[in-house]
Amino acid sequence: MEALRQDDPRRFGRFTALARFHEGASAVRYVARDAATGEVVLVTAARPQLAAVPVFSRRFRAEARTAERLAGGWVSPPVDLGEEPEAPADGPEPLWTAAAYVPALPLAEAVAIAGPLPERALRILGAGIAEILSRVHASGSVLQGLAPGTVLLAADGPRLTAFGPLGAAASAEVGPGGQLSVRLGYLTPEQIEGKEVSAASDLFVLGLLLAYAATGTTPFTEGPAEEAARRIAEDEPELDAVPDPLRELIASCLAKDPAERPAAGTVAAELALEGAAGLARGGWLPERLAAAVTDQEARVLALEPPEDDTEPEAGPTEAAEAEAGAAEAEAAESGPEETPEPEDARPEDPRTDGARPEDPRAVPEPQDARTAPEPEDARPLPVPPADASQTNTSPAGAPPADASPVNAPASQAPTAAPASDGDIGEDRGTTRFLNTGPRPPQSDRPTTQLALPHELTAPPGAALVPAAHPMPPALPAAPGTPQQPQPQPQPHQQPSHTQGGPAPYPAAALPAGPAGPGGPGGGPMVSLPLPPAPAPAPDPGASRRTLLTIAAAAVGGLVVGGGSVAALGSGDTAAATDDKPAPKPRRTLPGQAPEPRWIYAHPASESSPLTTAVWRDKLLVVTSESQASAVDLRTGKRLWQRADGAKGQAALAAGDDLVFVASPTEFLWLSPKNGKVVHRVRYTEAFTDLPGLTVGRLAGSSGPVIWFTGSHTVTVKAPKPKKGKKKEKDKEVVQAHFFAYDIVQRKELWRTSVPAGRSPGTPAYRVVAERSADVLVRQDAVSLTAAEVKAAKGKGSVRSFDQKTGKLLWTKKYGAASLEAATTGDEDGALYAAVGKDLQAFEADTTKPLWRVEGSDGSWFGTPLIAGPLIHTTERSRLVGAVERESGRLVWRRSTEVPGIGNAPSLTLSSSEKTLIAADAIQVTVFSAADGERLWKFQDIGSADPKGATVSAPYRALTFGETVVVQRDRSFYAFPVA
């Protein structure tokens, strides 16, 4: 943070600028205050020279709207997006946005102050950024906004301040005719090869950032600058200084092959399963950084507007003046903490023709170098597709005419070149943010995809806009602005802060032209085109909260199965700004979760859901500690809530017109229309001979019949003592029963006495199979008494009860199946149980083994799901599959591709049995039930509010018709399925 300079704006709308906070290639951030309310904000103001370029202006506003959609958690909410001009002005319109100020240090400054971060801080930093990437990648988009200067470290966790390539630009360049290119400081192997970026590209940059935060240096920067591109594309990163527990994860992020990099959700889960906010509770910054953040906050709160603050609010006139004198103003800047140069120190008339100091970072152009002519206008002619072998293969000294560098001398442009405002129109339903036209699969145009263009020494009129380093050269003037010489800035008297972050790669680190560093076009610049804005959001009328929820609905890498990924922009496109036809809606990418039919958020004012159930394919009935409520399955709107259903168990259908809910004290039959209690049966009234009956969890249901356990305490009187002996005390004994009850007729069918369970005494039963003559029941191991556990000797058992009378028929053990082994059965008399790491089938009545399916080492099977001739299997190692029910032959087996944490995924089939849904603590993965093809994956990161509750609830899936309802804690999403 430093004092305002003389040429800095003093007002941004209702905000008064107080100090400079950070300087980037395309914008400057200011600390500002609303004089009326005292609200402190960070204003991001685009450089006037770039604001004059239409494509830059549109992209700047698009990235600002992206920040608005992602607001919350690790993204500070925008306070003001600035005012868009109502009519054309003479000069460039000021571009700025304001976000809430959060005391924080840029990552680069933090590392400079305290050195590499400790492991816990690294985990929180990486998890927080990965959570943001998860939300971005959910829409099939790419962020491209990561850099040491765009990541801030606040007291409660990390923050991200850039939401596209403009915010993270290492340099931005304006060429003749309004062409615009941006160079990112961090490049990926696929970008070096000229390929499209994807969600995996963000993960590579995340790996670079984590390695930098862990070691203080960025991988691949050591060595000759001219070989940096080769190192990025070929060398393995040096990670010896990275903490051992994180080295493998960071190395996987830095994999050369994008397909081998983990997804953002996977990274977030491995770094902090409880979430970055949960892990950061109680503080996370080292003492020196925490003190620096506190000091910054105190200094910001003490800031006052400059005494000579008489400058009016930034407007077109000011912007035009700023544009006219931009080169002079920027030349006076010598670094983030340089004392402003007094006015009388400036030359009175700096406008000397062609006088311009030489950029020490530029590669000199050989005298015999041939310069490619400038294109006739900003819209290149169509280019036939070219394969990789044709890219950049022009003879030395003769670059192709249509691949001219953006900083080619203006004097060499054809005299008949028409003027251009940089507006490039649309083609094929896609808005491009460069003058590129349609993009061929493999093009040698340096502005159609990330290419390695022939770069020339920067001539007047096409200067680079560098990153904010101690001595930044001047900004480029807008097209048509007279050039001015740059007076040399005064040297620093003290070291300055590197608030913009270290230059990830030196200026000469990128490949030179085909003739080598000294050959024609030997400059170091790699031009990165700005990606197209995405299609409009599916529901333009949706609230911002809805848009944020949708953005958080899936995870990067999880939603991309192949192909390119559209770059993140705004829900509005540039076409909307220019009254051009809107682009066609973006096609759903392979692997991307479909758009939810609806999203329902359980009110935060109410307790979290306990159970959820689908009633007659019409209602989603949710019970909680405080009430039962119903959501319309067609619309996702809540219809009613009823306090009588508090703490109720999963709702069931009692006939065609009633909702049955078992509460802790009574059975309830509710109206599906309004939740009104139609019938009520209290346990004290229905079971008068069992006073104080406690009803346990429902064991299962079939049609109108439910099975459940219950227990009550009875007093057993002590026997009459023998003569001369004291009378013993009466004993309190728990008696337990297993019940069958008809919820349509509202009557008990039978009950049978069973052994009481662990205190408080009600055993927890689960029906594993229903057959015509009996039901097979298994008791949860946690409800077994200590004596039962000892007698079992580590083996679980199954009980058979007569369907009509409830009589216990038999109790059997199956092989080496443990007390906790997942077990299920079918109506044909087979029982399937996890035995060690394998899944084994038995004859239920004889315990004879039938077949065995081998599992993964160190893993075990979860509860299988029977579907016709197949049995769908699930393992803790996150393998999901299908085997033939008759023979156990493996049909298919696939991985959900998430860390093996917690239990095996739970399985659910769609109503048609064509789609298999696997839900665990990390995500929901959807497969084709027939062949195991992975269709899509979904994650909801839960509450991203650093002060909010940590969401650790697992996912659940409920199906009806052609829809699956995915639940995680309070959030419900209805997705279409086959």
PDB file of N, CA, C and O in Angstrom, residues 395-442:
ATOM      1  N   PRO A 395       9.599 -19.169 -43.195  1.00  0.00           N
ATOM      2  CA  PRO A 395      11.056 -19.072 -43.285  1.00  0.00           C
ATOM      3  C   PRO A 395      11.553 -17.972 -42.376  1.00  0.00           C
ATOM      4  O   PRO A 395      10.869 -17.011 -42.090  1.00  0.00           O
ATOM      5  N   ALA A 396      12.776 -18.128 -41.920  1.00  0.00           N
ATOM      6  CA  ALA A 396      13.363 -17.105 -41.052  1.00  0.00           C
ATOM      7  C   ALA A 396      13.308 -15.771 -41.731  1.00  0.00           C
ATOM      8  O   ALA A 396      13.691 -15.584 -42.861  1.00  0.00           O
ATOM      9  N   GLY A 397      12.832 -14.792 -40.957  1.00  0.00           N
ATOM     10  CA  GLY A 397      12.742 -13.454 -41.481  1.00  0.00           C
ATOM     11  C   GLY A 397      11.511 -13.195 -42.275  1.00  0.00           C
ATOM     12  O   GLY A 397      11.333 -12.106 -42.764  1.00  0.00           O
ATOM     13  N   ALA A 398      10.623 -14.140 -42.436  1.00  0.00           N
ATOM     14  CA  ALA A 398       9.415 -13.930 -43.221  1.00  0.00           C
ATOM     15  C   ALA A 398       8.216 -14.509 -42.531  1.00  0.00           C
ATOM     16  O   ALA A 398       7.696 -15.523 -42.920  1.00  0.00           O
ATOM     17  N   PRO A 399       7.742 -13.879 -41.461  1.00  0.00           N
ATOM     18  CA  PRO A 399       6.532 -14.367 -40.817  1.00  0.00           C
ATOM     19  C   PRO A 399       5.348 -14.217 -41.739  1.00  0.00           C
ATOM     20  O   PRO A 399       5.340 -13.371 -42.624  1.00  0.00           O
ATOM     21  N   PRO A 400       4.335 -15.055 -41.581  1.00  0.00           N
ATOM     22  CA  PRO A 400       3.165 -14.939 -42.436  1.00  0.00           C
ATOM     23  C   PRO A 400       2.491 -13.593 -42.248  1.00  0.00           C
ATOM     24  O   PRO A 400       2.495 -13.014 -41.178  1.00  0.00           O
ATOM     25  N   ALA A 401       1.875 -13.150 -43.308  1.00  0.00           N
ATOM     26  CA  ALA A 401       1.269 -11.820 -43.269  1.00  0.00           C
ATOM     27  C   ALA A 401       0.160 -11.720 -42.270  1.00  0.00           C
ATOM     28  O   ALA A 401      -0.066 -10.678 -41.681  1.00  0.00           O
ATOM     29  N   ASP A 402      -0.585 -12.799 -42.069  1.00  0.00           N
ATOM     30  CA  ASP A 402      -1.729 -12.721 -41.169  1.00  0.00           C
ATOM     31  C   ASP A 402      -1.335 -13.040 -39.737  1.00  0.00           C
ATOM     32  O   ASP A 402      -2.165 -13.106 -38.866  1.00  0.00           O
ATOM     33  N   ALA A 403      -0.058 -13.242 -39.480  1.00  0.00           N
ATOM     34  CA  ALA A 403       0.381 -13.567 -38.128  1.00  0.00           C
ATOM     35  C   ALA A 403       1.269 -12.471 -37.583  1.00  0.00           C
ATOM     36  O   ALA A 403       2.197 -12.692 -36.851  1.00  0.00           O
ATOM     37  N   SER A 404       0.986 -11.228 -37.963  1.00  0.00           N
ATOM     38  CA  SER A 404       1.829 -10.138 -37.513  1.00  0.00           C
ATOM     39  C   SER A 404       1.735  -9.951 -36.031  1.00  0.00           C
ATOM     40  O   SER A 404       0.695 -10.103 -35.438  1.00  0.00           O
ATOM     41  N   PRO A 405       2.846  -9.614 -35.386  1.00  0.00           N
ATOM     42  CA  PRO A 405       2.782  -9.358 -33.957  1.00  0.00           C
ATOM     43  C   PRO A 405       1.896  -8.160 -33.691  1.00  0.00           C
ATOM     44  O   PRO A 405       1.770  -7.250 -34.496  1.00  0.00           O
ATOM     45  N   VAL A 406       1.305  -8.174 -32.516  1.00  0.00           N
ATOM     46  CA  VAL A 406       0.393  -7.077 -32.199  1.00  0.00           C
ATOM     47  C   VAL A 406       1.136  -5.777 -32.002  1.00  0.00           C
ATOM     48  O   VAL A 406       0.518  -4.712 -32.000  1.00  0.00           O
ATOM     49  N   ASN A 407       2.421  -5.828 -31.815  1.00  0.00           N
ATOM     50  CA  ASN A 407       3.155  -4.583 -31.619  1.00  0.00           C
ATOM     51  C   ASN A 407       4.006  -4.245 -32.843  1.00  0.00           C
ATOM     52  O   ASN A 407       5.061  -3.665 -32.744  1.00  0.00           O
ATOM     53  N   ALA A 408       3.528  -4.621 -34.028  1.00  0.00           N
ATOM     54  CA  ALA A 408       4.236  -4.244 -35.247  1.00  0.00           C
ATOM     55  C   ALA A 408       4.165  -2.747 -35.436  1.00  0.00           C
ATOM     56  O   ALA A 408       3.208  -2.095 -35.082  1.00  0.00           O
ATOM     57  N   PRO A 409       5.193  -2.122 -36.006  1.00  0.00           N
ATOM     58  CA  PRO A 409       5.188  -0.663 -36.160  1.00  0.00           C
ATOM     59  C   PRO A 409       4.011  -0.190 -36.982  1.00  0.00           C
ATOM     60  O   PRO A 409       3.692  -0.730 -38.031  1.00  0.00           O
ATOM     61  N   ALA A 410       3.387   0.865 -36.503  1.00  0.00           N
ATOM     62  CA  ALA A 410       2.230   1.397 -37.215  1.00  0.00           C
ATOM     63  C   ALA A 410       2.625   1.966 -38.556  1.00  0.00           C
ATOM     64  O   ALA A 410       1.836   2.000 -39.488  1.00  0.00           O
ATOM     65  N   SER A 411       3.849   2.436 -38.684  1.00  0.00           N
ATOM     66  CA  SER A 411       4.265   3.046 -39.942  1.00  0.00           C
ATOM     67  C   SER A 411       4.287   2.070 -41.082  1.00  0.00           C
ATOM     68  O   SER A 411       4.276   2.448 -42.239  1.00  0.00           O
ATOM     69  N   GLN A 412       4.286   0.780 -40.798  1.00  0.00           N
ATOM     70  CA  GLN A 412       4.347  -0.203 -41.867  1.00  0.00           C
ATOM     71  C   GLN A 412       2.974  -0.681 -42.278  1.00  0.00           C
ATOM     72  O   GLN A 412       2.844  -1.533 -43.128  1.00  0.00           O
ATOM     73  N   ALA A 413       1.924  -0.160 -41.631  1.00  0.00           N
ATOM     74  CA  ALA A 413       0.585  -0.579 -42.024  1.00  0.00           C
ATOM     75  C   ALA A 413       0.235   0.010 -43.373  1.00  0.00           C
ATOM     76  O   ALA A 413       0.659   1.091 -43.737  1.00  0.00           O
ATOM     77  N   PRO A 414      -0.550  -0.680 -44.181  1.00  0.00           N
ATOM     78  CA  PRO A 414      -0.970  -0.142 -45.472  1.00  0.00           C
ATOM     79  C   PRO A 414      -1.716   1.165 -45.280  1.00  0.00           C
ATOM     80  O   PRO A 414      -2.501   1.319 -44.350  1.00  0.00           O
ATOM     81  N   THR A 415      -1.516   2.103 -46.183  1.00  0.00           N
ATOM     82  CA  THR A 415      -2.153   3.416 -46.049  1.00  0.00           C
ATOM     83  C   THR A 415      -3.648   3.322 -46.196  1.00  0.00           C
ATOM     84  O   THR A 415      -4.377   4.175 -45.708  1.00  0.00           O
ATOM     85  N   ALA A 416      -4.139   2.290 -46.842  1.00  0.00           N
ATOM     86  CA  ALA A 416      -5.586   2.179 -47.051  1.00  0.00           C
ATOM     87  C   ALA A 416      -6.270   1.418 -45.948  1.00  0.00           C
ATOM     88  O   ALA A 416      -7.432   1.101 -46.047  1.00  0.00           O
ATOM     89  N   ALA A 417      -5.564   1.117 -44.894  1.00  0.00           N
ATOM     90  CA  ALA A 417      -6.176   0.329 -43.825  1.00  0.00           C
ATOM     91  C   ALA A 417      -7.296   1.115 -43.192  1.00  0.00           C
ATOM     92  O   ALA A 417      -7.133   2.235 -42.779  1.00  0.00           O
ATOM     93  N   PRO A 418      -8.492   0.593 -43.171  1.00  0.00           N
ATOM     94  CA  PRO A 418      -9.597   1.304 -42.550  1.00  0.00           C
ATOM     95  C   PRO A 418      -9.441   1.337 -41.035  1.00  0.00           C
ATOM     96  O   PRO A 418      -8.832   0.466 -40.431  1.00  0.00           O
ATOM     97  N   ALA A 419     -10.022   2.326 -40.418  1.00  0.00           N
ATOM     98  CA  ALA A 419      -9.975   2.447 -38.956  1.00  0.00           C
ATOM     99  C   ALA A 419     -10.849   1.381 -38.345  1.00  0.00           C
ATOM    100  O   ALA A 419     -11.813   0.932 -38.911  1.00  0.00           O
ATOM    101  N   SER A 420     -10.481   0.990 -37.152  1.00  0.00           N
ATOM    102  CA  SER A 420     -11.250  -0.034 -36.436  1.00  0.00           C
ATOM    103  C   SER A 420     -11.338   0.335 -34.994  1.00  0.00           C
ATOM    104  O   SER A 420     -10.395   0.852 -34.413  1.00  0.00           O
ATOM    105  N   ASP A 421     -12.497   0.067 -34.381  1.00  0.00           N
ATOM    106  CA  ASP A 421     -12.655   0.305 -32.954  1.00  0.00           C
ATOM    107  C   ASP A 421     -12.416  -0.954 -32.145  1.00  0.00           C
ATOM    108  O   ASP A 421     -12.661  -0.989 -30.953  1.00  0.00           O
ATOM    109  N   GLY A 422     -11.920  -1.965 -32.790  1.00  0.00           N
ATOM    110  CA  GLY A 422     -11.652  -3.195 -32.055  1.00  0.00           C
ATOM    111  C   GLY A 422     -12.841  -4.108 -31.953  1.00  0.00           C
ATOM    112  O   GLY A 422     -12.757  -5.176 -31.404  1.00  0.00           O
ATOM    113  N   ASP A 423     -13.984  -3.722 -32.504  1.00  0.00           N
ATOM    114  CA  ASP A 423     -15.171  -4.568 -32.416  1.00  0.00           C
ATOM    115  C   ASP A 423     -15.102  -5.615 -33.524  1.00  0.00           C
ATOM    116  O   ASP A 423     -14.962  -5.284 -34.698  1.00  0.00           O
ATOM    117  N   ILE A 424     -15.217  -6.858 -33.179  1.00  0.00           N
ATOM    118  CA  ILE A 424     -14.964  -7.915 -34.165  1.00  0.00           C
ATOM    119  C   ILE A 424     -16.202  -8.691 -34.535  1.00  0.00           C
ATOM    120  O   ILE A 424     -16.145  -9.618 -35.323  1.00  0.00           O
ATOM    121  N   GLY A 425     -17.338  -8.329 -33.953  1.00  0.00           N
ATOM    122  CA  GLY A 425     -18.551  -9.020 -34.333  1.00  0.00           C
ATOM    123  C   GLY A 425     -18.588 -10.441 -33.835  1.00  0.00           C
ATOM    124  O   GLY A 425     -17.908 -10.809 -32.911  1.00  0.00           O
ATOM    125  N   GLU A 426     -19.405 -11.256 -34.475  1.00  0.00           N
ATOM    126  CA  GLU A 426     -19.570 -12.634 -34.043  1.00  0.00           C
ATOM    127  C   GLU A 426     -19.535 -13.552 -35.263  1.00  0.00           C
ATOM    128  O   GLU A 426     -19.804 -13.141 -36.388  1.00  0.00           O
ATOM    129  N   ASP A 427     -19.213 -14.788 -34.970  1.00  0.00           N
ATOM    130  CA  ASP A 427     -19.227 -15.777 -36.019  1.00  0.00           C
ATOM    131  C   ASP A 427     -19.518 -17.115 -35.376  1.00  0.00           C
ATOM    132  O   ASP A 427     -19.063 -17.410 -34.291  1.00  0.00           O
ATOM    133  N   ARG A 428     -20.325 -17.918 -36.043  1.00  0.00           N
ATOM    134  CA  ARG A 428     -20.679 -19.249 -35.562  1.00  0.00           C
ATOM    135  C   ARG A 428     -21.306 -19.193 -34.173  1.00  0.00           C
ATOM    136  O   ARG A 428     -21.114 -20.083 -33.360  1.00  0.00           O
ATOM    137  N   GLY A 429     -22.025 -18.135 -33.873  1.00  0.00           N
ATOM    138  CA  GLY A 429     -22.738 -18.060 -32.613  1.00  0.00           C
ATOM    139  C   GLY A 429     -21.844 -17.832 -31.417  1.00  0.00           C
ATOM    140  O   GLY A 429     -22.268 -17.973 -30.289  1.00  0.00           O
ATOM    141  N   THR A 430     -20.579 -17.448 -31.619  1.00  0.00           N
ATOM    142  CA  THR A 430     -19.685 -17.252 -30.487  1.00  0.00           C
ATOM    143  C   THR A 430     -19.054 -15.878 -30.575  1.00  0.00           C
ATOM    144  O   THR A 430     -18.572 -15.470 -31.610  1.00  0.00           O
ATOM    145  N   THR A 431     -19.062 -15.158 -29.479  1.00  0.00           N
ATOM    146  CA  THR A 431     -18.420 -13.855 -29.421  1.00  0.00           C
ATOM    147  C   THR A 431     -16.959 -14.030 -29.085  1.00  0.00           C
ATOM    148  O   THR A 431     -16.618 -14.628 -28.080  1.00  0.00           O
ATOM    149  N   ARG A 432     -16.064 -13.509 -29.936  1.00  0.00           N
ATOM    150  CA  ARG A 432     -14.631 -13.588 -29.677  1.00  0.00           C
ATOM    151  C   ARG A 432     -14.174 -12.258 -29.096  1.00  0.00           C
ATOM    152  O   ARG A 432     -14.631 -11.204 -29.501  1.00  0.00           O
ATOM    153  N   PHE A 433     -13.222 -12.322 -28.156  1.00  0.00           N
ATOM    154  CA  PHE A 433     -12.744 -11.098 -27.553  1.00  0.00           C
ATOM    155  C   PHE A 433     -11.437 -10.621 -28.156  1.00  0.00           C
ATOM    156  O   PHE A 433     -10.762  -9.787 -27.612  1.00  0.00           O
ATOM    157  N   LEU A 434     -11.066 -11.171 -29.266  1.00  0.00           N
ATOM    158  CA  LEU A 434      -9.954 -10.661 -30.041  1.00  0.00           C
ATOM    159  C   LEU A 434     -10.396 -10.592 -31.483  1.00  0.00           C
ATOM    160  O   LEU A 434     -11.392 -11.169 -31.879  1.00  0.00           O
ATOM    161  N   ASN A 435      -9.592  -9.903 -32.279  1.00  0.00           N
ATOM    162  CA  ASN A 435      -9.916  -9.811 -33.699  1.00  0.00           C
ATOM    163  C   ASN A 435      -9.467 -11.080 -34.385  1.00  0.00           C
ATOM    164  O   ASN A 435      -8.514 -11.109 -35.153  1.00  0.00           O
ATOM    165  N   THR A 436     -10.147 -12.168 -34.076  1.00  0.00           N
ATOM    166  CA  THR A 436      -9.671 -13.458 -34.552  1.00  0.00           C
ATOM    167  C   THR A 436     -10.593 -14.126 -35.537  1.00  0.00           C
ATOM    168  O   THR A 436     -10.181 -14.995 -36.266  1.00  0.00           O
ATOM    169  N   GLY A 437     -11.881 -13.775 -35.536  1.00  0.00           N
ATOM    170  CA  GLY A 437     -12.794 -14.503 -36.389  1.00  0.00           C
ATOM    171  C   GLY A 437     -12.915 -15.933 -35.944  1.00  0.00           C
ATOM    172  O   GLY A 437     -12.577 -16.291 -34.829  1.00  0.00           O
ATOM    173  N   PRO A 438     -13.413 -16.816 -36.811  1.00  0.00           N
ATOM    174  CA  PRO A 438     -13.543 -18.235 -36.433  1.00  0.00           C
ATOM    175  C   PRO A 438     -12.187 -18.836 -36.119  1.00  0.00           C
ATOM    176  O   PRO A 438     -11.186 -18.498 -36.716  1.00  0.00           O
ATOM    177  N   ARG A 439     -12.180 -19.763 -35.167  1.00  0.00           N
ATOM    178  CA  ARG A 439     -10.935 -20.381 -34.746  1.00  0.00           C
ATOM    179  C   ARG A 439     -10.761 -21.731 -35.412  1.00  0.00           C
ATOM    180  O   ARG A 439     -11.540 -22.633 -35.187  1.00  0.00           O
ATOM    181  N   PRO A 440      -9.752 -21.897 -36.259  1.00  0.00           N
ATOM    182  CA  PRO A 440      -9.503 -23.213 -36.846  1.00  0.00           C
ATOM    183  C   PRO A 440      -8.923 -24.146 -35.797  1.00  0.00           C
ATOM    184  O   PRO A 440      -8.426 -23.707 -34.774  1.00  0.00           O
ATOM    185  N   PRO A 441      -8.959 -25.450 -36.050  1.00  0.00           N
ATOM    186  CA  PRO A 441      -8.440 -26.401 -35.069  1.00  0.00           C
ATOM    187  C   PRO A 441      -6.984 -26.159 -34.703  1.00  0.00           C
ATOM    188  O   PRO A 441      -6.627 -26.190 -33.565  1.00  0.00           O
ATOM    189  N   GLN A 442      -6.118 -25.926 -35.669  1.00  0.00           N
ATOM    190  CA  GLN A 442      -4.714 -25.650 -35.413  1.00  0.00           C
ATOM    191  C   GLN A 442      -4.322 -24.473 -36.273  1.00  0.00           C
ATOM    192  O   GLN A 442      -4.184 -24.605 -37.485  1.00  0.00           O
TER     193      GLN A 442
END
